[in-house]
Short mmCIF file of C-alpha atoms and ligand atoms in Angstrom, two decimals:
data_model
loop_
_atom_site.label_atom_id
_atom_site.label_comp_id
_atom_site.label_asym_id
_atom_site.label_seq_id
_atom_site.Cartn_x
_atom_site.Cartn_y
_atom_site.Cartn_z
CA MET A 1 115.69 27.87 -73.54
CA SER A 2 113.86 31.22 -73.70
CA SER A 3 113.43 33.16 -70.46
CA ALA A 4 109.95 33.99 -69.12
CA PRO A 5 108.59 37.38 -70.25
CA ALA A 6 108.81 40.16 -67.64
CA SER A 7 105.65 40.48 -65.59
CA PRO A 8 103.62 43.59 -66.47
CA PHE A 9 103.35 44.13 -62.71
CA SER A 10 107.12 44.15 -62.18
CA LEU A 11 108.72 47.32 -60.83
CA ASP A 12 112.28 46.12 -61.38
CA GLY A 13 114.57 49.08 -62.03
CA ARG A 14 111.96 51.67 -60.93
CA LEU A 15 112.54 54.22 -58.19
CA ALA A 16 109.48 55.09 -56.08
CA LEU A 17 109.07 58.01 -53.69
CA VAL A 18 106.48 57.32 -50.97
CA THR A 19 105.41 60.06 -48.55
CA GLY A 20 104.21 59.20 -45.04
CA ALA A 21 106.04 55.89 -45.38
CA GLY A 22 106.78 55.29 -41.69
CA SER A 23 103.35 54.02 -40.71
CA GLY A 24 99.98 52.71 -41.84
CA ILE A 25 99.06 52.68 -45.50
CA GLY A 26 102.28 54.38 -46.67
CA ARG A 27 104.42 51.76 -44.96
CA ALA A 28 102.38 48.94 -46.53
CA ILE A 29 102.53 50.55 -49.98
CA ALA A 30 106.30 51.02 -49.71
CA LEU A 31 106.80 47.36 -48.82
CA GLY A 32 104.44 46.29 -51.61
CA LEU A 33 106.41 48.33 -54.15
CA ALA A 34 109.68 46.86 -52.83
CA ALA A 35 108.28 43.32 -53.13
CA ALA A 36 107.46 44.09 -56.78
CA GLY A 37 111.10 45.12 -57.38
CA ALA A 38 111.18 48.88 -56.82
CA ASP A 39 113.88 50.85 -55.08
CA LEU A 40 112.55 53.40 -52.62
CA ILE A 41 112.83 56.91 -51.30
CA LEU A 42 110.88 56.95 -48.05
CA LEU A 43 109.74 60.29 -46.71
CA SER A 44 108.38 61.01 -43.25
CA GLU A 45 107.90 63.86 -40.86
CA ARG A 46 109.01 61.98 -37.75
CA ASP A 47 112.14 59.86 -37.45
CA ASN A 48 110.25 56.57 -37.78
CA LEU A 49 111.59 55.14 -41.04
CA GLY A 50 114.18 52.71 -39.61
CA PRO A 51 111.97 49.59 -39.41
CA VAL A 52 110.30 49.98 -42.82
CA ALA A 53 113.64 50.80 -44.48
CA ALA A 54 115.22 47.69 -42.95
CA GLU A 55 112.31 45.52 -44.09
CA ALA A 56 112.44 46.90 -47.63
CA ARG A 57 116.22 46.40 -47.80
CA SER A 58 115.83 42.79 -46.69
CA ALA A 59 113.40 42.38 -49.61
CA GLY A 60 116.21 43.55 -51.93
CA ALA A 61 115.35 47.24 -52.37
CA ALA A 62 117.88 50.07 -52.30
CA VAL A 63 116.40 52.58 -49.85
CA THR A 64 116.98 56.26 -49.19
CA THR A 65 115.22 57.97 -46.27
CA GLU A 66 114.27 61.62 -46.04
CA LEU A 67 112.83 63.52 -43.07
CA LEU A 68 110.66 66.46 -44.08
CA ASP A 69 107.73 68.27 -42.50
CA LEU A 70 105.33 68.62 -45.43
CA ALA A 71 103.39 71.24 -43.45
CA ASP A 72 106.36 73.63 -43.65
CA ARG A 73 105.81 75.25 -47.04
CA PRO A 74 109.18 76.97 -47.64
CA ALA A 75 111.20 74.00 -46.35
CA ARG A 76 109.05 71.61 -48.36
CA GLN A 77 109.35 73.51 -51.63
CA ALA A 78 113.15 73.65 -51.45
CA ALA A 79 113.57 70.07 -50.24
CA VAL A 80 111.26 68.59 -52.88
CA GLU A 81 113.13 70.29 -55.74
CA ASP A 82 116.51 69.17 -54.32
CA LEU A 83 115.28 65.62 -53.80
CA LEU A 84 113.90 65.29 -57.32
CA ASP A 85 117.03 66.85 -58.83
CA ALA A 86 119.13 64.28 -56.98
CA HIS A 87 116.98 61.24 -57.88
CA ALA A 88 115.14 60.33 -61.10
CA VAL A 89 111.86 59.26 -59.52
CA ASP A 90 109.72 56.95 -61.69
CA VAL A 91 106.82 56.56 -59.24
CA LEU A 92 105.43 59.13 -56.82
CA VAL A 93 102.98 57.99 -54.13
CA ASN A 94 101.38 60.95 -52.36
CA ASN A 95 100.25 59.18 -49.22
CA ALA A 96 101.04 61.58 -46.33
CA GLY A 97 97.90 63.03 -44.84
CA LEU A 98 96.18 64.06 -41.65
CA ILE A 99 92.66 64.44 -40.33
CA ARG A 100 91.06 66.69 -37.71
CA ARG A 101 87.62 66.08 -36.21
CA ALA A 102 85.20 68.74 -34.94
CA PRO A 103 81.70 70.04 -35.74
CA ALA A 104 81.83 72.43 -38.72
CA ALA A 105 80.37 75.38 -36.79
CA GLU A 106 83.21 75.18 -34.25
CA PHE A 107 85.93 74.14 -36.70
CA SER A 108 89.12 76.13 -36.01
CA ASP A 109 91.20 77.88 -38.64
CA ALA A 110 94.13 75.65 -37.69
CA ASP A 111 92.10 72.47 -38.23
CA TRP A 112 91.06 73.76 -41.64
CA TYR A 113 94.40 75.07 -42.92
CA ASP A 114 96.71 72.40 -41.41
CA VAL A 115 94.83 69.62 -43.18
CA ILE A 116 94.57 71.40 -46.54
CA GLU A 117 98.28 72.31 -46.38
CA VAL A 118 99.48 68.70 -46.25
CA ASN A 119 96.66 66.77 -47.93
CA LEU A 120 96.29 69.14 -50.88
CA HIS A 121 98.98 71.83 -51.21
CA ALA A 122 101.93 69.52 -50.49
CA ALA A 123 100.44 66.80 -52.70
CA PHE A 124 100.02 69.27 -55.58
CA GLU A 125 103.57 70.58 -55.25
CA LEU A 126 104.95 67.03 -55.23
CA CYS A 127 102.83 66.19 -58.31
CA ARG A 128 104.01 69.37 -60.06
CA ALA A 129 107.69 68.85 -59.29
CA ALA A 130 107.73 65.12 -60.07
CA GLY A 131 105.35 65.44 -63.01
CA ARG A 132 107.44 68.13 -64.71
CA ARG A 133 110.47 65.84 -64.66
CA MET A 134 108.43 62.78 -65.70
CA VAL A 135 106.99 64.70 -68.67
CA ASP A 136 110.53 65.68 -69.69
CA ARG A 137 111.60 62.02 -69.54
CA GLY A 138 108.38 60.82 -71.24
CA SER A 139 107.35 58.39 -68.51
CA GLY A 140 106.24 58.17 -64.90
CA LYS A 141 103.45 57.14 -62.57
CA ILE A 142 101.78 59.24 -59.89
CA VAL A 143 99.47 57.62 -57.33
CA ASN A 144 97.57 59.89 -54.96
CA VAL A 145 95.96 58.46 -51.83
CA ALA A 146 92.38 59.74 -51.86
CA SER A 147 89.54 58.47 -49.64
CA MET A 148 85.89 57.46 -49.45
CA LEU A 149 85.57 61.15 -48.57
CA SER A 150 86.62 61.94 -52.14
CA PHE A 151 83.05 60.76 -52.93
CA GLN A 152 81.08 61.32 -49.73
CA GLY A 153 80.70 64.08 -47.15
CA GLY A 154 81.71 62.23 -44.02
CA LEU A 155 80.93 63.38 -40.47
CA LEU A 156 82.83 66.04 -38.48
CA VAL A 157 85.80 66.19 -40.87
CA PRO A 158 85.09 69.10 -43.26
CA SER A 159 88.71 70.00 -44.07
CA TYR A 160 89.61 66.37 -44.67
CA THR A 161 86.62 65.86 -46.99
CA ALA A 162 87.39 69.06 -48.89
CA SER A 163 91.04 68.05 -49.29
CA LYS A 164 90.23 64.55 -50.52
CA HIS A 165 87.55 65.73 -52.97
CA ALA A 166 90.12 68.20 -54.28
CA LEU A 167 92.78 65.51 -54.55
CA ALA A 168 90.48 63.38 -56.72
CA GLY A 169 89.81 66.39 -58.95
CA LEU A 170 93.50 67.22 -59.13
CA THR A 171 94.23 63.62 -60.13
CA ARG A 172 91.84 63.92 -63.07
CA ALA A 173 93.10 67.39 -64.04
CA LEU A 174 96.73 66.27 -64.15
CA ALA A 175 95.83 63.07 -66.00
CA ASN A 176 94.16 65.16 -68.71
CA GLU A 177 97.35 67.15 -69.19
CA TRP A 178 99.94 64.42 -68.92
CA ALA A 179 98.30 61.25 -70.32
CA ALA A 180 99.63 61.94 -73.82
CA ARG A 181 103.10 62.65 -72.40
CA GLY A 182 103.65 59.16 -70.97
CA VAL A 183 102.73 60.05 -67.40
CA ASN A 184 99.90 58.25 -65.60
CA VAL A 185 98.15 60.08 -62.75
CA ASN A 186 95.69 58.01 -60.74
CA ALA A 187 94.46 57.70 -57.18
CA ILE A 188 93.53 55.02 -54.69
CA ALA A 189 90.53 55.57 -52.45
CA PRO A 190 90.95 53.31 -49.43
CA GLY A 191 87.88 52.38 -47.45
CA TYR A 192 88.07 52.17 -43.66
CA VAL A 193 91.58 51.02 -42.76
CA ALA A 194 92.82 50.21 -39.25
CA THR A 195 95.52 52.90 -38.83
CA ALA A 196 96.19 55.97 -36.67
CA THR A 197 93.89 58.04 -38.92
CA THR A 198 90.89 55.98 -37.84
CA ALA A 199 91.84 55.36 -34.18
CA ALA A 200 89.18 57.82 -32.93
CA LEU A 201 86.46 56.15 -35.03
CA ARG A 202 87.44 52.67 -33.91
CA SER A 203 87.40 53.69 -30.25
CA ASP A 204 83.80 54.96 -30.58
CA PRO A 205 81.73 51.76 -30.26
CA ALA A 206 78.61 53.19 -31.93
CA ARG A 207 80.42 54.70 -34.96
CA SER A 208 82.67 51.67 -35.26
CA ALA A 209 79.71 49.26 -35.37
CA GLU A 210 77.83 51.51 -37.81
CA ILE A 211 80.80 51.55 -40.19
CA LEU A 212 81.48 47.83 -39.97
CA ASP A 213 77.81 47.09 -40.59
CA ARG A 214 77.91 48.68 -44.04
CA ILE A 215 81.18 47.15 -45.26
CA PRO A 216 80.17 44.22 -47.50
CA ALA A 217 83.52 42.50 -46.85
CA GLY A 218 82.54 42.39 -43.16
CA ARG A 219 85.81 43.75 -41.80
CA TRP A 220 87.95 46.87 -41.69
CA ALA A 221 90.88 46.87 -44.11
CA ASP A 222 94.44 46.22 -43.03
CA PRO A 223 97.01 48.61 -44.56
CA GLU A 224 98.35 45.69 -46.62
CA ASP A 225 94.97 45.45 -48.40
CA VAL A 226 95.79 48.73 -50.14
CA ALA A 227 99.28 47.84 -51.39
CA GLY A 228 98.28 45.75 -54.43
CA ALA A 229 96.37 48.65 -55.99
CA ALA A 230 99.46 50.84 -55.63
CA VAL A 231 101.69 48.22 -57.26
CA PHE A 232 99.22 47.94 -60.13
CA LEU A 233 98.93 51.69 -60.70
CA ALA A 234 102.74 52.06 -60.50
CA SER A 235 103.39 49.26 -62.98
CA PRO A 236 103.38 48.90 -66.78
CA ALA A 237 100.09 46.96 -66.38
CA ALA A 238 98.44 50.37 -65.78
CA ASP A 239 99.98 52.14 -68.80
CA TYR A 240 96.51 52.89 -70.25
CA VAL A 241 94.89 53.81 -66.92
CA HIS A 242 94.60 57.58 -66.51
CA GLY A 243 92.68 59.77 -64.07
CA HIS A 244 91.09 56.83 -62.27
CA VAL A 245 90.19 56.80 -58.59
CA LEU A 246 90.41 53.14 -57.60
CA ALA A 247 88.32 52.27 -54.55
CA VAL A 248 89.83 49.62 -52.28
CA ASP A 249 86.95 49.60 -49.87
CA GLY A 250 85.62 46.10 -49.18
CA GLY A 251 82.58 47.08 -51.27
CA TRP A 252 81.64 50.21 -49.23
CA LEU A 253 80.73 52.29 -52.30
CA ALA A 254 78.80 49.44 -53.86
CA ARG A 255 76.43 49.34 -50.91
P1 LIG B 1 98.90 57.28 -40.62
O1 LIG B 1 99.55 56.01 -40.23
O2 LIG B 1 98.67 58.33 -39.60
O3 LIG B 1 99.71 57.88 -41.85
C1 LIG B 1 99.75 59.25 -42.16
C2 LIG B 1 101.14 59.53 -42.65
O4 LIG B 1 101.20 60.89 -43.11
C3 LIG B 1 102.14 59.35 -41.52
O5 LIG B 1 103.19 58.55 -41.97
C4 LIG B 1 102.58 60.78 -41.24
O6 LIG B 1 103.94 60.86 -40.89
C5 LIG B 1 102.38 61.45 -42.59
N1 LIG B 1 102.27 62.88 -42.37
C6 LIG B 1 101.28 63.57 -41.74
N2 LIG B 1 101.60 64.86 -41.65
C7 LIG B 1 102.82 65.00 -42.24
C8 LIG B 1 103.69 66.09 -42.44
N3 LIG B 1 103.39 67.32 -42.00
N4 LIG B 1 104.85 65.88 -43.08
C9 LIG B 1 105.20 64.65 -43.50
N5 LIG B 1 104.42 63.57 -43.34
C10 LIG B 1 103.24 63.74 -42.70
O7 LIG B 1 97.47 57.00 -41.25
P2 LIG B 1 97.04 56.29 -42.63
O8 LIG B 1 95.63 55.94 -42.43
O9 LIG B 1 98.00 55.26 -43.04
O10 LIG B 1 97.04 57.51 -43.67
C11 LIG B 1 97.76 57.49 -44.89
C12 LIG B 1 96.93 58.12 -45.98
O11 LIG B 1 95.77 57.33 -46.21
C13 LIG B 1 96.41 59.52 -45.61
O12 LIG B 1 96.49 60.36 -46.76
C14 LIG B 1 94.97 59.25 -45.25
O13 LIG B 1 94.16 60.38 -45.44
C15 LIG B 1 94.66 58.15 -46.24
N6 LIG B 1 93.46 57.37 -45.94
C16 LIG B 1 93.37 56.63 -44.79
C17 LIG B 1 92.22 55.89 -44.57
C18 LIG B 1 92.04 55.04 -43.34
O14 LIG B 1 90.94 54.51 -43.14
N7 LIG B 1 93.04 54.86 -42.51
C19 LIG B 1 91.19 55.88 -45.51
C20 LIG B 1 91.32 56.64 -46.66
C21 LIG B 1 92.46 57.38 -46.86
P3 LIG B 1 104.34 61.07 -39.37
O15 LIG B 1 103.81 59.89 -38.65
O16 LIG B 1 105.82 61.17 -39.41
O17 LIG B 1 103.67 62.36 -38.95
#
């Protein structure tokens, strides 16, 4: 009797590095990748990886955890090179990110630079370090977590919007270079997801109602809603998908 062909969505035998994996969207993506068969390296700033690591292990994944402050440039640059020398990473998910809210005219230097440092500079360095090794091996998948604010201006979050527009552009730029070398670089643009990032929005009744009113799906996303897109973009099913920014937004952009 012949065995069933492997699913094109299977991540069996793949090793995925997920940043910001202790909470929210990163946690859900990590567990989605594990459910599809991947082993994991989970990276976080705070020591909060125990529960997600345990859940991924119970799904059968081998899991390594790594604590690293991605805002600390010298520490980050050394640690990323060491980590990628020690592990042949097949899938990189650049999920870690932060947001700061204030009117642009009063926006502080710290709120500008802190956000760009993690959301853009750290993401680029991770892409560069992982991508170089993936190009050498002739295969790999990079998934950057972009945003609706990769397409739109947003309100009161200028550094976040600038970082996420830049991340979408970086995704396309790297895809242009690496598509012919067996490396896929794509992004996911989540809509409005109920996580710590959006706690301030959700606690503002007027803004919260305004946002919900324009989501065709009629609800905010749960982090788990984003995981399937990451599994797809990490899998052989996406071998011919390059430089795409995949909206997972309940129809927000279609409105
Ligand atoms: P979250 O739960 O706050 O996740 C953010 C993650 O980034 C946390 O795990 C955090 O780790 C990590 N992080 C932040 N600064 C870091 C640093 N200096 N070093 C290492 N890790 C750091 O919120 P989330 O909504 O899931 O956000 C995940 C990604 O989705 C972000 O890139 C965000 O911009 C993006 N996104 C979110 C939404 C949404 O509606 N929620 C929509 C579009 C895009 P620690 O907790 O350890 O600091």
